[in-house]
PDB file of C-alpha atoms in Angstrom:
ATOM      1  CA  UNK A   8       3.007  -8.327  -8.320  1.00  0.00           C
ATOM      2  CA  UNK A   9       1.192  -8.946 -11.546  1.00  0.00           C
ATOM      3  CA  UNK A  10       1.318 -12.469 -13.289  1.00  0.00           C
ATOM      4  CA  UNK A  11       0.130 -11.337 -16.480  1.00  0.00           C
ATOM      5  CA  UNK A  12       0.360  -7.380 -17.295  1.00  0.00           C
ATOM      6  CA  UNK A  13       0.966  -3.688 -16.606  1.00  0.00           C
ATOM      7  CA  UNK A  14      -0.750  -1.481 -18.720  1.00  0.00           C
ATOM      8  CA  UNK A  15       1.141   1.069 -21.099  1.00  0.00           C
ATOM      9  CA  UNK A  16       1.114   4.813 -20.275  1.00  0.00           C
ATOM     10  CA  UNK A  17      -1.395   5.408 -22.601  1.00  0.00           C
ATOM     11  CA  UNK A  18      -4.271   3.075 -21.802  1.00  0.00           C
ATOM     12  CA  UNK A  19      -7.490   3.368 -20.095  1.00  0.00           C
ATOM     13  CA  UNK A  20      -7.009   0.385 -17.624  1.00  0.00           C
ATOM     14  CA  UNK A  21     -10.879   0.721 -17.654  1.00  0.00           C
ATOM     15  CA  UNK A  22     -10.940  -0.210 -21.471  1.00  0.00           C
ATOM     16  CA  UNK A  23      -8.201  -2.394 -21.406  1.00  0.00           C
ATOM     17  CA  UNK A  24      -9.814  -4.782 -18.693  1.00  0.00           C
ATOM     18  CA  UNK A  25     -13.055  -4.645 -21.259  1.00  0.00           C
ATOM     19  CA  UNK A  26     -11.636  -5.089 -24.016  1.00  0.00           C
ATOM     20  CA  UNK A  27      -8.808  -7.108 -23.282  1.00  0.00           C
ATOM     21  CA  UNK A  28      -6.242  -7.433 -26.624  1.00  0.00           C
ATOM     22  CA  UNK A  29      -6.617  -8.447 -30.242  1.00  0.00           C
ATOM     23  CA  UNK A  30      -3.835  -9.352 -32.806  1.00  0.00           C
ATOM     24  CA  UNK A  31      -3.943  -5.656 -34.281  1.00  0.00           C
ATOM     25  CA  UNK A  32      -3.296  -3.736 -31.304  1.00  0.00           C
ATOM     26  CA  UNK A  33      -1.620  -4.682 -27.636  1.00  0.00           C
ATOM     27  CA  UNK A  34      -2.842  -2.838 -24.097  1.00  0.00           C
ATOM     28  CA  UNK A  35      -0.470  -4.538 -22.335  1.00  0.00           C
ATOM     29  CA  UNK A  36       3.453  -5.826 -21.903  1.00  0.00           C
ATOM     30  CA  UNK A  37       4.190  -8.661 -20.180  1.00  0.00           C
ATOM     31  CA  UNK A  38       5.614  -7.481 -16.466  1.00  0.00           C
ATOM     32  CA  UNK A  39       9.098  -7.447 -16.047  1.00  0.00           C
ATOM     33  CA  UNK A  40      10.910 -10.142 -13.939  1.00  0.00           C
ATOM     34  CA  UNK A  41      13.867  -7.646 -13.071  1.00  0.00           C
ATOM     35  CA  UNK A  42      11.280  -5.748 -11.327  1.00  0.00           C
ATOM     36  CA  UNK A  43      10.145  -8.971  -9.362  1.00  0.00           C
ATOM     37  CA  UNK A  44      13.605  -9.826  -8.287  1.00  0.00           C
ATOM     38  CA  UNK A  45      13.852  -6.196  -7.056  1.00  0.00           C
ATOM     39  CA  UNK A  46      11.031  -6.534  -5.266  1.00  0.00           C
ATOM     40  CA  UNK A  47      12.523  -9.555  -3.577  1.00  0.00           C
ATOM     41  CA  UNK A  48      15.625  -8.617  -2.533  1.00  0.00           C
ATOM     42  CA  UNK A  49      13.635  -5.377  -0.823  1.00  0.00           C
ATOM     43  CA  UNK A  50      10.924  -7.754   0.971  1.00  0.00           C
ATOM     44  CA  UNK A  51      13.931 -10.158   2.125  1.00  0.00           C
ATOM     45  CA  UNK A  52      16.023  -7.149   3.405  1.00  0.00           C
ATOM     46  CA  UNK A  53      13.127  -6.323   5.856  1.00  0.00           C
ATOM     47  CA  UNK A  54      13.489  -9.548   7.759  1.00  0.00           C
ATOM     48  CA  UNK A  55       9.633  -9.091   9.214  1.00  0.00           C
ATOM     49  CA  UNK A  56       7.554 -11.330  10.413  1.00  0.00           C
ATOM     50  CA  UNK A  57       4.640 -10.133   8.680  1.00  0.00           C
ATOM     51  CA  UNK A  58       4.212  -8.100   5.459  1.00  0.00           C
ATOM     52  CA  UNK A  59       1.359  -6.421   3.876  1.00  0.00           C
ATOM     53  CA  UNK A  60       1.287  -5.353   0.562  1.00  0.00           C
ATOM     54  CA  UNK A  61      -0.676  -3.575  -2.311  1.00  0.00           C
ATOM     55  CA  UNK A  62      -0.811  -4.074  -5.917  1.00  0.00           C
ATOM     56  CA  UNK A  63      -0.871  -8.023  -5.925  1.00  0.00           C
ATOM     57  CA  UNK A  64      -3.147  -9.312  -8.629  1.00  0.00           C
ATOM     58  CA  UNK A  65      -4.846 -12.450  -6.855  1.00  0.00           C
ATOM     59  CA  UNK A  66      -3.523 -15.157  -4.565  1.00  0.00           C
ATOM     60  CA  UNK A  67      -2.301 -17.778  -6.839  1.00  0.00           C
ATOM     61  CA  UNK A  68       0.102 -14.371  -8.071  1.00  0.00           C
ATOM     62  CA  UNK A  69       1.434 -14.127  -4.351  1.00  0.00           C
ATOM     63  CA  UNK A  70       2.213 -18.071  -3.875  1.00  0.00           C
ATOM     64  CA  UNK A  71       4.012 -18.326  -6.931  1.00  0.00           C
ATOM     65  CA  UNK A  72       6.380 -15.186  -6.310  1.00  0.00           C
ATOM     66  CA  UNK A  73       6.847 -17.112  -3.208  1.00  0.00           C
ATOM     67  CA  UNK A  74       8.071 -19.771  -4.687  1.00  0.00           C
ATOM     68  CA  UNK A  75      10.125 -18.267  -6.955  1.00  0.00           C
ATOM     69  CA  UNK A  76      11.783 -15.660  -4.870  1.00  0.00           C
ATOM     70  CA  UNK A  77      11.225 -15.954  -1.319  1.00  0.00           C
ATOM     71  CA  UNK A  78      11.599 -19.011  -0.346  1.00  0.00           C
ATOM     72  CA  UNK A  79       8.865 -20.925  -0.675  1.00  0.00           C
ATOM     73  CA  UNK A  80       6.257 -21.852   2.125  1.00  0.00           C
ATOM     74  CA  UNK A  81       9.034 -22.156   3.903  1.00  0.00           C
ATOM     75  CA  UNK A  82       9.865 -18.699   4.274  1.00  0.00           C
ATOM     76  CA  UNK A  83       6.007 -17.291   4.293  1.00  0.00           C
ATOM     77  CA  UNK A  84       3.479 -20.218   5.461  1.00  0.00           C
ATOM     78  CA  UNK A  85       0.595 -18.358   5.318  1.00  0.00           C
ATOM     79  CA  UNK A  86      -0.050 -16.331   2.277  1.00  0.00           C
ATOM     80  CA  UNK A  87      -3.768 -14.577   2.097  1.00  0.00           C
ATOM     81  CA  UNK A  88      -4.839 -12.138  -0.569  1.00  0.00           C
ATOM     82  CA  UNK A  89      -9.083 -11.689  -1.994  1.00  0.00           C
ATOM     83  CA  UNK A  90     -10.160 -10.276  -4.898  1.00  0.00           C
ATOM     84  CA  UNK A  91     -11.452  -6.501  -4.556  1.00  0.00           C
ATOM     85  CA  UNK A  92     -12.491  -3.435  -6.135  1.00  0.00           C
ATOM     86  CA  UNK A  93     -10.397  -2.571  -8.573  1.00  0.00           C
ATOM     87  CA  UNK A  94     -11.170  -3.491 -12.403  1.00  0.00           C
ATOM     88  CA  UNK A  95      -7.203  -3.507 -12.492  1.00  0.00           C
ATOM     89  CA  UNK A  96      -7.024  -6.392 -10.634  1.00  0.00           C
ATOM     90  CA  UNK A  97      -4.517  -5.473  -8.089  1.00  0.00           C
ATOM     91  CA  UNK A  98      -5.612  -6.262  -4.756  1.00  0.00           C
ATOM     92  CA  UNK A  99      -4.157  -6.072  -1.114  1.00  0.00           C
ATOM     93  CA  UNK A 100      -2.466  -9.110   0.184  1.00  0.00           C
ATOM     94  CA  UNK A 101      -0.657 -10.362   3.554  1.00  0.00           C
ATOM     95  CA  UNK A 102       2.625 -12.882   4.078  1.00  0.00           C
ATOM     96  CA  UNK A 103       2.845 -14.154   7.566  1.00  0.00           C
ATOM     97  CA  UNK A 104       5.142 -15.866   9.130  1.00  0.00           C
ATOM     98  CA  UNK A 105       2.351 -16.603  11.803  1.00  0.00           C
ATOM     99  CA  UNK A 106      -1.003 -18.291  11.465  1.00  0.00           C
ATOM    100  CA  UNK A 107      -3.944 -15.973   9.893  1.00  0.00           C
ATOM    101  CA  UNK A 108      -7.052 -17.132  12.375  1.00  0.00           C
ATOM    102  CA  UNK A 109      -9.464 -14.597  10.970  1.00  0.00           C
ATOM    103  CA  UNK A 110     -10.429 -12.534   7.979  1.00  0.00           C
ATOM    104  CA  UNK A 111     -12.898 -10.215   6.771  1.00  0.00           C
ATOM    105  CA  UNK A 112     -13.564  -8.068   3.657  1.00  0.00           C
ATOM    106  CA  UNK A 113     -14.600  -4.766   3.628  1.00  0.00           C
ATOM    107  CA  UNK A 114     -15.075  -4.061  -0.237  1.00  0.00           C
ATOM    108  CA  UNK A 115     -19.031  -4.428  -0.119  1.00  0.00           C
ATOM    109  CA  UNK A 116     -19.490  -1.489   1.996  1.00  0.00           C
ATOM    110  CA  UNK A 117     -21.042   1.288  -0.191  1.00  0.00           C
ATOM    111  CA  UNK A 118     -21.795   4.982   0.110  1.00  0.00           C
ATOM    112  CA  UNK A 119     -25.645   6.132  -0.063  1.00  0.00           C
ATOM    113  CA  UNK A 120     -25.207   6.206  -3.460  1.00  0.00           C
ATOM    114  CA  UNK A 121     -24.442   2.583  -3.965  1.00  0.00           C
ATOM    115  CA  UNK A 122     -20.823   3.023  -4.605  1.00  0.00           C
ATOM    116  CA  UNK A 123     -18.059   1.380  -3.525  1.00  0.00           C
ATOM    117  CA  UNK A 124     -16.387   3.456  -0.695  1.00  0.00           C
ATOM    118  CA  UNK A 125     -13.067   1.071  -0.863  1.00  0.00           C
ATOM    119  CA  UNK A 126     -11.224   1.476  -4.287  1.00  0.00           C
ATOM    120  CA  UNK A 127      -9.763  -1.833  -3.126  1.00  0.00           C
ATOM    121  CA  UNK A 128     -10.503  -2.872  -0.043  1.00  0.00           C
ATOM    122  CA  UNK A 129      -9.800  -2.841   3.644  1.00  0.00           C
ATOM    123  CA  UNK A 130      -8.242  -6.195   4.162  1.00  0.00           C
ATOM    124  CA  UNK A 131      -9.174  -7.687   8.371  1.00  0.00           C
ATOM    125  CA  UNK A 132      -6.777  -9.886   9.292  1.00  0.00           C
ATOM    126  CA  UNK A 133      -6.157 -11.308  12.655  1.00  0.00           C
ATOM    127  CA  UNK A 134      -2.358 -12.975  13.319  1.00  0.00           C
ATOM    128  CA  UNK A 135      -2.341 -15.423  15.929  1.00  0.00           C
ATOM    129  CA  UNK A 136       1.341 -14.066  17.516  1.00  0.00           C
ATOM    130  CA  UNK A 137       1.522 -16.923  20.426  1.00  0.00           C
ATOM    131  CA  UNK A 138      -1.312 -19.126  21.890  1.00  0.00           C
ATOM    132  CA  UNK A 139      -4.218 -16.417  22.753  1.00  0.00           C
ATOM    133  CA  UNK A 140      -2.731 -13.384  21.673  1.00  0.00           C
ATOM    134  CA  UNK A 141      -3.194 -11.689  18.325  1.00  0.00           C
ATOM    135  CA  UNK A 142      -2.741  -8.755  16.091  1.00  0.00           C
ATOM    136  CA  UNK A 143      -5.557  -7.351  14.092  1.00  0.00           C
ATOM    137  CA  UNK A 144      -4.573  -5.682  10.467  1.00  0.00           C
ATOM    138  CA  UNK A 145      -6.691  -3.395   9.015  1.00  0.00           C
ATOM    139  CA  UNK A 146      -4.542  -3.133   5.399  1.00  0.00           C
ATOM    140  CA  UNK A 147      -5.490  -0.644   3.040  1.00  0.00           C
ATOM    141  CA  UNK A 148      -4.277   0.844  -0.665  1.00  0.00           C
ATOM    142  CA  UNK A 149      -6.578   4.456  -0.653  1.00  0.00           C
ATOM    143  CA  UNK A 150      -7.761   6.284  -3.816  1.00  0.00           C
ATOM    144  CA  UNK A 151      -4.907   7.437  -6.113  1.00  0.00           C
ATOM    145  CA  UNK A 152      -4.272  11.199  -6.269  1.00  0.00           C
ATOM    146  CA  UNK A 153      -4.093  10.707  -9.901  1.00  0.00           C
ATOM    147  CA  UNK A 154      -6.695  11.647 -12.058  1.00  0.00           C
ATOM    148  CA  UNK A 155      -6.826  11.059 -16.133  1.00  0.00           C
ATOM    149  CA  UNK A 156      -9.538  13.405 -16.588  1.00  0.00           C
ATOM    150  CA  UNK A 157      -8.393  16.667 -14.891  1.00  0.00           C
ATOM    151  CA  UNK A 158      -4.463  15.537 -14.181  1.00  0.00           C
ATOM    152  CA  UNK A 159      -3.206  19.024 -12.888  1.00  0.00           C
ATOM    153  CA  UNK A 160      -5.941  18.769 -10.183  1.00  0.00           C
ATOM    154  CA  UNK A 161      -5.440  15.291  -9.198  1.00  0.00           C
ATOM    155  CA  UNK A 162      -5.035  15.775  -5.415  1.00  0.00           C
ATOM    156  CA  UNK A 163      -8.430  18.041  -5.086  1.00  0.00           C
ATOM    157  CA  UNK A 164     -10.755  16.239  -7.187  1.00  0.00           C
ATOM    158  CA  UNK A 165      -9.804  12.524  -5.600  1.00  0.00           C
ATOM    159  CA  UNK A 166      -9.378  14.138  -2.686  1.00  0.00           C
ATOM    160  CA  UNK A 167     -13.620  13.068  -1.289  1.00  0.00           C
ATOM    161  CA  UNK A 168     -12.874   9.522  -2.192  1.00  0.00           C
ATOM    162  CA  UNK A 169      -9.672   9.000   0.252  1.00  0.00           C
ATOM    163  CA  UNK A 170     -11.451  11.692   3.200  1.00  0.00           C
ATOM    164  CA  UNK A 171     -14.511   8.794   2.552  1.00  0.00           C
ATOM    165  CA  UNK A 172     -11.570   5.903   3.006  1.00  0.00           C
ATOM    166  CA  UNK A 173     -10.406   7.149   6.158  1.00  0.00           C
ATOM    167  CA  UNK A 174     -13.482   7.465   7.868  1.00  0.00           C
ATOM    168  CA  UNK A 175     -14.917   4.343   6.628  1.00  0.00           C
ATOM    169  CA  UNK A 176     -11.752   2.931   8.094  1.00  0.00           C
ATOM    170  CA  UNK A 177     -12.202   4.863  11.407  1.00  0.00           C
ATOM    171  CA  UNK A 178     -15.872   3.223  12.001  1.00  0.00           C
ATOM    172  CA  UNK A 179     -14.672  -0.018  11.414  1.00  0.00           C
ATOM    173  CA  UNK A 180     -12.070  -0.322  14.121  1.00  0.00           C
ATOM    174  CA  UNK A 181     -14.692   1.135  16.508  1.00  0.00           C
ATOM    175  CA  UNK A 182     -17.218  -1.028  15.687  1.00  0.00           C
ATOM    176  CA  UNK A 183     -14.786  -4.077  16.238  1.00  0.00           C
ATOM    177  CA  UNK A 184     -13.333  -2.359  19.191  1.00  0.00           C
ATOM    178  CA  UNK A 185     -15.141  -0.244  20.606  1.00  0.00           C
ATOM    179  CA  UNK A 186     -15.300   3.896  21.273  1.00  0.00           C
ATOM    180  CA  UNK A 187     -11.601   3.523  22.810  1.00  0.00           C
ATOM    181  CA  UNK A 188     -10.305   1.079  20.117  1.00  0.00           C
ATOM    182  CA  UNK A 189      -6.434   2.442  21.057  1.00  0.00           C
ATOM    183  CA  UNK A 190      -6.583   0.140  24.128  1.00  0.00           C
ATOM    184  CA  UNK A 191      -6.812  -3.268  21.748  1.00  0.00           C
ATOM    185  CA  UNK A 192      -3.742  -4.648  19.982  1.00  0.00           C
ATOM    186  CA  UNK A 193      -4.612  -3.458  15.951  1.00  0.00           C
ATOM    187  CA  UNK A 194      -2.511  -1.755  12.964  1.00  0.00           C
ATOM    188  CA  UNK A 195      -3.750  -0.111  10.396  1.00  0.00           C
ATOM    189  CA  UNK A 196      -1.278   0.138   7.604  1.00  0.00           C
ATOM    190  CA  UNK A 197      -0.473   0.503   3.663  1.00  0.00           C
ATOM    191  CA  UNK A 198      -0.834   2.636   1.066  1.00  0.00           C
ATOM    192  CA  UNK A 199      -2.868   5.934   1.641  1.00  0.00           C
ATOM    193  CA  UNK A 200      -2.102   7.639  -1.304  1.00  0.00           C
ATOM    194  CA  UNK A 201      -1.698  11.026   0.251  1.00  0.00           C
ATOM    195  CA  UNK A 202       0.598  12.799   2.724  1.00  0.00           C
ATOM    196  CA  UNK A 203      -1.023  15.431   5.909  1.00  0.00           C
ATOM    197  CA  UNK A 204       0.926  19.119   3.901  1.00  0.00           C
ATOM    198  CA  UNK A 205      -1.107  21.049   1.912  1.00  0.00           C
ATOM    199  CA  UNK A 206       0.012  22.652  -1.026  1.00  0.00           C
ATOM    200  CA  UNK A 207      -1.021  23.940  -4.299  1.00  0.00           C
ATOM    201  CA  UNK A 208      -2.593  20.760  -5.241  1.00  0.00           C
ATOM    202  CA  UNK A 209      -4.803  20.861  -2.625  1.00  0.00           C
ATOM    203  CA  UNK A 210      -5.344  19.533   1.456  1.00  0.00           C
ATOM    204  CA  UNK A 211      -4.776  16.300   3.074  1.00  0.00           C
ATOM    205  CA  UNK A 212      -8.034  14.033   3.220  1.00  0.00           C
ATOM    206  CA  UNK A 213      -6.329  11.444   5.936  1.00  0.00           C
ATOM    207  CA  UNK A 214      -5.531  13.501   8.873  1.00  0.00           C
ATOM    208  CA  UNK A 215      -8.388  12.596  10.628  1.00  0.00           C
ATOM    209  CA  UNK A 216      -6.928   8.970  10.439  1.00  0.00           C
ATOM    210  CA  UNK A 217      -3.251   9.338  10.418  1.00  0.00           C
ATOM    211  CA  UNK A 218      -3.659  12.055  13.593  1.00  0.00           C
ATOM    212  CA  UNK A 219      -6.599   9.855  14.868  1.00  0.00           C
ATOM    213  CA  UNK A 220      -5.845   9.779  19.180  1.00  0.00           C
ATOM    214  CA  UNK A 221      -6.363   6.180  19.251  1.00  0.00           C
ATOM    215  CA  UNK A 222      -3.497   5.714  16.832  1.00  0.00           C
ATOM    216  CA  UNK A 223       0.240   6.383  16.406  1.00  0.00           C
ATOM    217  CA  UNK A 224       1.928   7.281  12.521  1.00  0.00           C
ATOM    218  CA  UNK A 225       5.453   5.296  13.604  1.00  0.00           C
ATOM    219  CA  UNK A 226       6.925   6.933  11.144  1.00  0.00           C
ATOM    220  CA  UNK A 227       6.537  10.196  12.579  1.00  0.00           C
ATOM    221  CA  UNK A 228       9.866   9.093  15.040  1.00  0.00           C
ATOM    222  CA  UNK A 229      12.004  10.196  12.527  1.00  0.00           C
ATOM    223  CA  UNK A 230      13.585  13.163  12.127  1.00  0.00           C
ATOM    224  CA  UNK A 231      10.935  15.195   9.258  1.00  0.00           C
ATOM    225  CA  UNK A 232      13.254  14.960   6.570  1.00  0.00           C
ATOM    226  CA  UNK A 233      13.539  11.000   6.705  1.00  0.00           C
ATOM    227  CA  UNK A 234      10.108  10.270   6.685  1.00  0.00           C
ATOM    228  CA  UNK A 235       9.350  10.130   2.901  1.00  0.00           C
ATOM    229  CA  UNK A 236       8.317   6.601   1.348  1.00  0.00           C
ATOM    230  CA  UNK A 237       6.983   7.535  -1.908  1.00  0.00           C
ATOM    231  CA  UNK A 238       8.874   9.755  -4.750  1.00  0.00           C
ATOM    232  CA  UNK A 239       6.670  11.423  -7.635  1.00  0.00           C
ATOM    233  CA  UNK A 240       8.653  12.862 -11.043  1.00  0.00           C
ATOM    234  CA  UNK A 241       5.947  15.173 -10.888  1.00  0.00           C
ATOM    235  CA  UNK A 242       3.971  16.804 -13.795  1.00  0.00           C
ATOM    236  CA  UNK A 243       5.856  19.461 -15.865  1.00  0.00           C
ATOM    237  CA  UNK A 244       2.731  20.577 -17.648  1.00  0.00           C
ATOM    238  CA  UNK A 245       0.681  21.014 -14.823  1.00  0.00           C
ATOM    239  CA  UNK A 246       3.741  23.232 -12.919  1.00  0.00           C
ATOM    240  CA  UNK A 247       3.771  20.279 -10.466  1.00  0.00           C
ATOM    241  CA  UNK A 248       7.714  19.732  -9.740  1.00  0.00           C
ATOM    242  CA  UNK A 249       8.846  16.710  -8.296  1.00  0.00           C
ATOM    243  CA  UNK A 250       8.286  15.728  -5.035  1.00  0.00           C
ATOM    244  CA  UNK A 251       9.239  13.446  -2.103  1.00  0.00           C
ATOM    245  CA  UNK A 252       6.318  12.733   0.327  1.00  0.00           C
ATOM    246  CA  UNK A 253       5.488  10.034   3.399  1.00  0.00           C
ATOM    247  CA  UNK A 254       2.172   8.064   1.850  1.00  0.00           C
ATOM    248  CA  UNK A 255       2.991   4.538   3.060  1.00  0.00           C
ATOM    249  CA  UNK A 256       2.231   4.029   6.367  1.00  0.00           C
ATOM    250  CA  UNK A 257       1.916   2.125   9.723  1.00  0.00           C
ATOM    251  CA  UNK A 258      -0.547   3.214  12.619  1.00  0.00           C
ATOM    252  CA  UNK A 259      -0.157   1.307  15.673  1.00  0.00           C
ATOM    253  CA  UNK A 260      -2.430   1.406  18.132  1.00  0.00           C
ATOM    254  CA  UNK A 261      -2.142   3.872  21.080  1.00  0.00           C
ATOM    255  CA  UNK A 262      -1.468   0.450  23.346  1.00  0.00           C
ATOM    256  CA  UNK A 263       0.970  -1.498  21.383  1.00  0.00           C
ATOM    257  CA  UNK A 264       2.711   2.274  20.475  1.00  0.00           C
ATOM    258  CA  UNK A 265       3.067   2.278  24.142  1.00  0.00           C
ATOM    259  CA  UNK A 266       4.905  -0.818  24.413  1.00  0.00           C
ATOM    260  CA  UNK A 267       7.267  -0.651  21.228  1.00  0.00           C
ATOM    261  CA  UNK A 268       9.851   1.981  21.672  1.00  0.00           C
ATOM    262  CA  UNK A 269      11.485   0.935  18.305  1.00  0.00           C
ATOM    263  CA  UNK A 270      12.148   3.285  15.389  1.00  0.00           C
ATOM    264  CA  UNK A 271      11.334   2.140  12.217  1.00  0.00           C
ATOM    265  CA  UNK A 272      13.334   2.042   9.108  1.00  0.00           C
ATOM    266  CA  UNK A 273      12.238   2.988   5.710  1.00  0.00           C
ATOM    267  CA  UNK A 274      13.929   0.578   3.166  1.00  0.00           C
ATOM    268  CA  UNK A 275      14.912   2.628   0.063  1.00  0.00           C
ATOM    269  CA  UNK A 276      17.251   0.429  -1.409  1.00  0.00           C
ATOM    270  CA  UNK A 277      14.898  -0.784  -3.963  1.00  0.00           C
ATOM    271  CA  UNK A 278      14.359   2.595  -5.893  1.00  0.00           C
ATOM    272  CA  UNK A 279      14.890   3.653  -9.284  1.00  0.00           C
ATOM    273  CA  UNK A 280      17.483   6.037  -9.231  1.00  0.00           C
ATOM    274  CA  UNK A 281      15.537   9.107 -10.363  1.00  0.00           C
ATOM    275  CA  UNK A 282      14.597   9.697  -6.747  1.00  0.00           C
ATOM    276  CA  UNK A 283      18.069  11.423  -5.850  1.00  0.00           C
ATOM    277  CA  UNK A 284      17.251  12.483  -2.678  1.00  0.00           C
ATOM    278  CA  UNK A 285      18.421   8.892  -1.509  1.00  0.00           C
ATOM    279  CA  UNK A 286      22.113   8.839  -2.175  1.00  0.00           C
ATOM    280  CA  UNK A 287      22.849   5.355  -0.308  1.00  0.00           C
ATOM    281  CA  UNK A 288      23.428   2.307  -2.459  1.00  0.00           C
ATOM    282  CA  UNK A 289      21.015   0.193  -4.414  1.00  0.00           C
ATOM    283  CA  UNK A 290      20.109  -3.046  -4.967  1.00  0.00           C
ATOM    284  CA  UNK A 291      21.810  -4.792  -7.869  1.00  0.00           C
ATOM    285  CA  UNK A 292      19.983  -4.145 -11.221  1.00  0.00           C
ATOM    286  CA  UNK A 293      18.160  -1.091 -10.133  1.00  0.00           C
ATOM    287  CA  UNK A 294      18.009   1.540 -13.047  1.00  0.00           C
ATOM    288  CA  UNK A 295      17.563   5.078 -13.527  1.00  0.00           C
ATOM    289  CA  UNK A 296      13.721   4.754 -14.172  1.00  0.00           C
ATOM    290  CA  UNK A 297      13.278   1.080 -14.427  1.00  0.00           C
ATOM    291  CA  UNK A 298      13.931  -2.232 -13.335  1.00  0.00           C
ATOM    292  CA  UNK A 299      12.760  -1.058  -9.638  1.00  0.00           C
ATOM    293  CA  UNK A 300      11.065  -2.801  -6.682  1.00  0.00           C
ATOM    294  CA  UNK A 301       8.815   0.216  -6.551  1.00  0.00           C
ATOM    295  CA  UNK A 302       8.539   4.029  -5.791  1.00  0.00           C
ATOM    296  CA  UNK A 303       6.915   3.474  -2.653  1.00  0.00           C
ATOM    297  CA  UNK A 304       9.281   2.295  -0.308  1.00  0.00           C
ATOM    298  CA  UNK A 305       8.456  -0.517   2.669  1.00  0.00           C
ATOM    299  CA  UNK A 306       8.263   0.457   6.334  1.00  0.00           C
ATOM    300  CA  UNK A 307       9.220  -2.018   8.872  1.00  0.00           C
ATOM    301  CA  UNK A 308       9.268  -1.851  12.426  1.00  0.00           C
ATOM    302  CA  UNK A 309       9.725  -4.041  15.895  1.00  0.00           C
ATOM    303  CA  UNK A 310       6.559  -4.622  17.585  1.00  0.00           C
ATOM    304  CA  UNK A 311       6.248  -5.852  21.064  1.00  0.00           C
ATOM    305  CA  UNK A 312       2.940  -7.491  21.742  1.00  0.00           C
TER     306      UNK A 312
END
């Protein structure tokens, strides 16, 4: 969700954001609104109460592709997203259909070094469900596996940043919590950017979050071979073939797990059509590569508080 930009392939974002454009030479297109109405049509199809999301570029972004394509206030009432990390500008974000009461950033907290541990942030959000009884978000978009510098190693040299992530994210439901955080009504959630198999591009730096005991991966309900959100073309020069991989995700905690026997459903309607392991229909305008709502695919579920 991007009001003014997506970089081209070959652009340092980290340049781009410095430098900006002159009349001699573009770093940017204007974003696509086929790809918006996509996106839509997928966030409407979930029918849930609350949504987070990833990539938004700042809050007056959200409310206007509210507006334009959801509804209005009408449809989300409370809309939140702050400004974090990245120099890209895309930031995490929440729609509710129920009143925010609380938020806190976590994009300050630093490593001893002085860097940023979140390449975003971790996004606190407390939903008020009913009078006196809320839902705490903890909603996250982890280091990319992607890196420019060394691209057929992506995985194992990005790998420290995301293990960093997941612990960082770990501590902070404890200290909120407590040292048995499972009994408290939270989720964390979003976009972790890698998946628990190792291969040849290296091991799995969130399993000591996604297989946490005071949490529940939902997604793990499904049968193994429908648990994929996220398709990658891959990276023929590297050896790296395609691949189809869970990397979106939604940890309840151990007590509302307990209480919501629902499965939940991955919504793949919005993507391109390279990723042929999904064979069921599309949304209208979806293309081979592009327009798209994404390659990451929503997961939604019933929660009973």
């Amino acid at each position: 969700m991007f009001a003014r930009y997506k970089f081209n392939s070959n652009i340092d974002p980290a340049k781009a954001v410095k430098d900006g454009w002159n009349a001699e030479q573009r770093y940017f297109d204007i974003f696509d609104e086929a790809d918006k109405r996509i996106t839509a049509q997928t966030i409407k199809a979930l029918k849930a109460d609350i949504i987070a999301l990833q990539e938004v570029e700042n809050l007056d972004t959200l409310k206007r592709f509210r507006e334009l394509y959801l509804g209005g206030k009408k449809a989300f009432p409370y809309a939140l997203a702050i400004d974090g990390n990245d120099p890209r500008l895309i930031d995490v974000a929440v729609l509710s259909r129920y009143p925010i009461i609380h938020v806190r950033t976590h994009q300050y907290l630093s490593d001893p070094k002085g860097r940023f541990v979140f390449s975003r942030d971790c996004l606190e959000v407390d939903v008020e469900i009913q009078s006196g009884k809320t839902i705490a978000l903890f909603i996250n978009h982890f280091k990319s596996m992607l890196d420019r510098k060394q691209p057929c190693r992506g995985r194992e040299v990005t790998r420290q940043k995301r293990l960093m992530q997941s612990e960082a994210v770990k501590k902070i439901v404890v200290d909120r919590f407590g040292k048995n955080p499972g009994n408290h009504p939270f989720i964390i959630l979003g976009d972790f950017n890698d998946y628990l198999e190792t291969d040849k591009q290296g091991a799995t730096a969130i399993a000591s979050l996604v297989n946490w005991n005071q949490v529940e991966n939902v997604v793990d309900r499904l049968p193994q071979q429908d648990r994929w959100t996220h398709f990658w073309k891959g990276n023929s020069s590297c050896g790296i073939p395609a691949s189809y991989h869970q990397i979106d995700y939604i940890l309840l905690s151990k007590s509302l797990a307990k209480g919501s026997s629902a499965l939940p459903t991955i919504e793949r309607r919005g993507m391109p059509k390279r990723a042929a392991r999904y064979s069921g229909p599309r949304f209208d305008g979806v293309g081979k590569d592009n327009p798209k709502a994404s390659d990451h695919c929503p997961v939604v579920m019933d929660i009973r508080v």
